Amino acid sequence: MLKQTLVEQATINPQSGSVSSSTFDTDDFNQTVMSTYSRFPLALERGAGCRVWDTQGREYLDFVAGIATCTLGHAHPALVETVTRQIQKLHHVSNLYYIPEQGELAKWIVEHSCASRAFFCNSGAEANEAAIKLARKYAHTVLKIDKPIILTAHASFHGRTLAAITATGQPKYQKNFDPLVPGFHHVPYNDVRALEAAISELDEGDYRVAAILLEPLQGEGGVRPGDIAYFQKVRQICDETGILLIFDEVQVGMGRTGKLWGYENIGVEPDIFTSAKGLGGGIPIGAMMSKSFCDIFQPGEHASTFGGNPFACAAALTVCQTIEKENLLHNAEARGEQLRNGLRAIAQKYPQQIVEVRGWGLINGMELAADPQLTAADVVKTAMDSGLLLVPAGPKVVRFVPPLIVSEQEIDTALQAVDKAIAKIAG
């Protein structure tokens, strides 16, 4: 735990050079904020680019980026300018009226994806809930299925709302939240035979599979990329049966993989896909996109008070445009390759500690050996001591998801910190 006393430290703003004084009391925090997170002993107060500073003035290289969220890093000038201008102009109105910023963002997404239309909300879980609702309506009204089933994968993660954790194929997220939402079934990831068997077995009476919900790369499930042949077969199955194919792009979308959308890495298009996290660069926004044939929501069937407000949409559009302007897809691909090569070199030095390095672009995982005494949290804590912030993806995988603006030098700095951390752990 952080020291349970009031901390005061004079710090210097890295952009303006001004000196400020900050205070932080973990006792007050723990007494008033619900304990829904196991927090690392760190209180962050400001950032610039790929670096953040804590309340004691210590600098860290941020390879967490709000868990694949701060696409442009911290305090990016384009995003600062946009949110400053928009908050002074108009930050929120009801969706009962036309919102020009929302229309501009939707147009950009449609022009840069396989989607025909977009619905905006506030988070990835909400985007997935919207996709689930749309799939169920499509099942009832188009496919004429009385009791639709949505197939999802083991080790998947789709959010924390009740339907989303039911869709999530990890029992640890579902414990003590029964009864779960009916209509979901889990199958092994990247396993065509298991998928085909489930479709056949579940087609009984009023029950039928109506949709398949998958991540092109499983993030929370250990940074596991989808197999191209598997996804091509899934697309074929959906085309032949009328089953909807839904992709959860909350973590892998918006350039994270070196391509704008995760589905571009596996060569197939979804019927519906979701986005959040990196879409707003840290400003809360989520989106559910669909092709025209399954765009069947009518007024009153789904909504979001804050979804698509002018502030969030202006920020998200700036993120989209900056990805293009600064050629961040190329940077994500190049820096991701640099990172993987460096991590694999470290893995060769420590074969008893590291099993595998995998990923796409700037979402990468380093899987640790089966030794019960070695966890991802251990590596994260040790790297933090060297000034590098990382995040687990399960108990045995260390995740690397820096901002898309990360530089070659910053990748090298991170690799040095990882090498140092593993060497310390290896003894």
PDB file of N, CA, C and O in Angstrom, residues 1-7 23-30 38-45 54-56 58 60 384:
ATOM      1  N   MET A   1       0.831  -1.205   0.000  1.00  0.00           N
ATOM      2  CA  MET A   1       0.000   0.000   0.000  1.00  0.00           C
ATOM      3  C   MET A   1       0.861   1.248   0.000  1.00  0.00           C
ATOM      4  O   MET A   1       1.996   1.247   0.451  1.00  0.00           O
ATOM      5  N   LEU A   2       0.278   2.323  -0.529  1.00  0.00           N
ATOM      6  CA  LEU A   2       0.964   3.594  -0.404  1.00  0.00           C
ATOM      7  C   LEU A   2       1.039   3.993   1.057  1.00  0.00           C
ATOM      8  O   LEU A   2       0.244   3.560   1.884  1.00  0.00           O
ATOM      9  N   LYS A   3       1.980   4.823   1.391  1.00  0.00           N
ATOM     10  CA  LYS A   3       2.090   5.324   2.749  1.00  0.00           C
ATOM     11  C   LYS A   3       0.791   6.006   3.147  1.00  0.00           C
ATOM     12  O   LYS A   3       0.293   6.882   2.444  1.00  0.00           O
ATOM     13  N   GLN A   4       0.218   5.616   4.245  1.00  0.00           N
ATOM     14  CA  GLN A   4      -1.093   6.097   4.646  1.00  0.00           C
ATOM     15  C   GLN A   4      -1.012   7.454   5.347  1.00  0.00           C
ATOM     16  O   GLN A   4      -1.538   7.645   6.431  1.00  0.00           O
ATOM     17  N   THR A   5      -0.335   8.358   4.726  1.00  0.00           N
ATOM     18  CA  THR A   5      -0.245   9.713   5.268  1.00  0.00           C
ATOM     19  C   THR A   5      -0.386  10.697   4.133  1.00  0.00           C
ATOM     20  O   THR A   5      -0.308  10.342   2.953  1.00  0.00           O
ATOM     21  N   LEU A   6      -0.573  11.940   4.475  1.00  0.00           N
ATOM     22  CA  LEU A   6      -0.690  12.990   3.480  1.00  0.00           C
ATOM     23  C   LEU A   6       0.673  13.240   2.856  1.00  0.00           C
ATOM     24  O   LEU A   6       1.662  13.451   3.551  1.00  0.00           O
ATOM     25  N   VAL A   7       0.729  13.172   1.519  1.00  0.00           N
ATOM     26  CA  VAL A   7       1.964  13.395   0.798  1.00  0.00           C
ATOM     27  C   VAL A   7       1.892  14.738   0.090  1.00  0.00           C
ATOM     28  O   VAL A   7       0.922  15.037  -0.580  1.00  0.00           O
ATOM     29  N   THR A  23      -1.111  17.123  -3.246  1.00  0.00           N
ATOM     30  CA  THR A  23      -1.309  16.353  -2.021  1.00  0.00           C
ATOM     31  C   THR A  23      -2.141  15.125  -2.338  1.00  0.00           C
ATOM     32  O   THR A  23      -2.978  15.127  -3.234  1.00  0.00           O
ATOM     33  N   PHE A  24      -1.892  14.074  -1.592  1.00  0.00           N
ATOM     34  CA  PHE A  24      -2.675  12.861  -1.787  1.00  0.00           C
ATOM     35  C   PHE A  24      -2.705  12.072  -0.494  1.00  0.00           C
ATOM     36  O   PHE A  24      -1.664  11.847   0.129  1.00  0.00           O
ATOM     37  N   ASP A  25      -3.891  11.672  -0.073  1.00  0.00           N
ATOM     38  CA  ASP A  25      -4.080  10.927   1.164  1.00  0.00           C
ATOM     39  C   ASP A  25      -4.762   9.611   0.830  1.00  0.00           C
ATOM     40  O   ASP A  25      -5.931   9.590   0.467  1.00  0.00           O
ATOM     41  N   THR A  26      -4.035   8.507   0.945  1.00  0.00           N
ATOM     42  CA  THR A  26      -4.615   7.213   0.597  1.00  0.00           C
ATOM     43  C   THR A  26      -5.661   6.761   1.611  1.00  0.00           C
ATOM     44  O   THR A  26      -6.551   5.982   1.272  1.00  0.00           O
ATOM     45  N   ASP A  27      -5.561   7.213   2.856  1.00  0.00           N
ATOM     46  CA  ASP A  27      -6.596   6.882   3.840  1.00  0.00           C
ATOM     47  C   ASP A  27      -7.952   7.416   3.393  1.00  0.00           C
ATOM     48  O   ASP A  27      -8.957   6.695   3.397  1.00  0.00           O
ATOM     49  N   ASP A  28      -7.984   8.681   3.013  1.00  0.00           N
ATOM     50  CA  ASP A  28      -9.231   9.270   2.539  1.00  0.00           C
ATOM     51  C   ASP A  28      -9.742   8.538   1.310  1.00  0.00           C
ATOM     52  O   ASP A  28     -10.939   8.262   1.175  1.00  0.00           O
ATOM     53  N   PHE A  29      -8.845   8.227   0.401  1.00  0.00           N
ATOM     54  CA  PHE A  29      -9.227   7.525  -0.830  1.00  0.00           C
ATOM     55  C   PHE A  29      -9.875   6.181  -0.505  1.00  0.00           C
ATOM     56  O   PHE A  29     -10.963   5.862  -0.995  1.00  0.00           O
ATOM     57  N   ASN A  30      -9.210   5.385   0.308  1.00  0.00           N
ATOM     58  CA  ASN A  30      -9.707   4.047   0.611  1.00  0.00           C
ATOM     59  C   ASN A  30     -10.993   4.063   1.424  1.00  0.00           C
ATOM     60  O   ASN A  30     -11.787   3.116   1.371  1.00  0.00           O
ATOM     61  N   SER A  38      -7.635  -3.854  -7.227  1.00  0.00           N
ATOM     62  CA  SER A  38      -6.438  -4.071  -6.429  1.00  0.00           C
ATOM     63  C   SER A  38      -5.373  -3.135  -6.991  1.00  0.00           C
ATOM     64  O   SER A  38      -4.758  -3.424  -8.012  1.00  0.00           O
ATOM     65  N   ARG A  39      -5.194  -2.010  -6.360  1.00  0.00           N
ATOM     66  CA  ARG A  39      -4.355  -0.957  -6.928  1.00  0.00           C
ATOM     67  C   ARG A  39      -2.880  -1.149  -6.599  1.00  0.00           C
ATOM     68  O   ARG A  39      -2.528  -1.544  -5.491  1.00  0.00           O
ATOM     69  N   PHE A  40      -2.039  -0.830  -7.573  1.00  0.00           N
ATOM     70  CA  PHE A  40      -0.604  -0.812  -7.331  1.00  0.00           C
ATOM     71  C   PHE A  40      -0.264   0.425  -6.499  1.00  0.00           C
ATOM     72  O   PHE A  40      -1.006   1.420  -6.514  1.00  0.00           O
ATOM     73  N   PRO A  41       0.832   0.406  -5.767  1.00  0.00           N
ATOM     74  CA  PRO A  41       1.171   1.514  -4.862  1.00  0.00           C
ATOM     75  C   PRO A  41       1.698   2.730  -5.629  1.00  0.00           C
ATOM     76  O   PRO A  41       2.885   3.061  -5.579  1.00  0.00           O
ATOM     77  N   LEU A  42       0.799   3.373  -6.342  1.00  0.00           N
ATOM     78  CA  LEU A  42       1.196   4.476  -7.199  1.00  0.00           C
ATOM     79  C   LEU A  42       0.019   5.418  -7.396  1.00  0.00           C
ATOM     80  O   LEU A  42      -1.101   4.977  -7.679  1.00  0.00           O
ATOM     81  N   ALA A  43       0.254   6.712  -7.235  1.00  0.00           N
ATOM     82  CA  ALA A  43      -0.780   7.724  -7.464  1.00  0.00           C
ATOM     83  C   ALA A  43      -0.277   8.675  -8.539  1.00  0.00           C
ATOM     84  O   ALA A  43       0.661   9.437  -8.322  1.00  0.00           O
ATOM     85  N   LEU A  44      -0.885   8.627  -9.715  1.00  0.00           N
ATOM     86  CA  LEU A  44      -0.439   9.429 -10.848  1.00  0.00           C
ATOM     87  C   LEU A  44      -1.227  10.734 -10.918  1.00  0.00           C
ATOM     88  O   LEU A  44      -2.428  10.755 -10.658  1.00  0.00           O
ATOM     89  N   GLU A  45      -0.530  11.824 -11.303  1.00  0.00           N
ATOM     90  CA  GLU A  45      -1.227  13.111 -11.342  1.00  0.00           C
ATOM     91  C   GLU A  45      -1.088  13.877 -12.657  1.00  0.00           C
ATOM     92  O   GLU A  45      -1.855  14.792 -12.911  1.00  0.00           O
ATOM     93  N   ASP A  54       4.104  10.721 -10.856  1.00  0.00           N
ATOM     94  CA  ASP A  54       3.268  10.462  -9.685  1.00  0.00           C
ATOM     95  C   ASP A  54       3.255  11.678  -8.761  1.00  0.00           C
ATOM     96  O   ASP A  54       3.876  12.705  -9.048  1.00  0.00           O
ATOM     97  N   THR A  55       2.526  11.559  -7.662  1.00  0.00           N
ATOM     98  CA  THR A  55       2.355  12.693  -6.751  1.00  0.00           C
ATOM     99  C   THR A  55       3.628  13.040  -5.998  1.00  0.00           C
ATOM    100  O   THR A  55       3.687  14.071  -5.328  1.00  0.00           O
ATOM    101  N   GLN A  56       4.635  12.180  -6.117  1.00  0.00           N
ATOM    102  CA  GLN A  56       5.918  12.479  -5.499  1.00  0.00           C
ATOM    103  C   GLN A  56       6.950  12.965  -6.519  1.00  0.00           C
ATOM    104  O   GLN A  56       8.134  13.087  -6.210  1.00  0.00           O
ATOM    105  N   ARG A  58       7.968  11.453  -9.315  1.00  0.00           N
ATOM    106  CA  ARG A  58       8.755  10.445 -10.022  1.00  0.00           C
ATOM    107  C   ARG A  58       8.183  10.196 -11.408  1.00  0.00           C
ATOM    108  O   ARG A  58       6.963  10.123 -11.589  1.00  0.00           O
ATOM    109  N   TYR A  60       7.623   8.029 -14.981  1.00  0.00           N
ATOM    110  CA  TYR A  60       7.452   6.654 -15.463  1.00  0.00           C
ATOM    111  C   TYR A  60       7.196   6.661 -16.964  1.00  0.00           C
ATOM    112  O   TYR A  60       6.524   7.552 -17.498  1.00  0.00           O
ATOM    113  N   MET A 384       8.006  -1.542 -12.436  1.00  0.00           N
ATOM    114  CA  MET A 384       7.605  -0.240 -11.902  1.00  0.00           C
ATOM    115  C   MET A 384       8.746   0.393 -11.108  1.00  0.00           C
ATOM    116  O   MET A 384       8.967   1.610 -11.164  1.00  0.00           O
TER     117      MET A 384
END
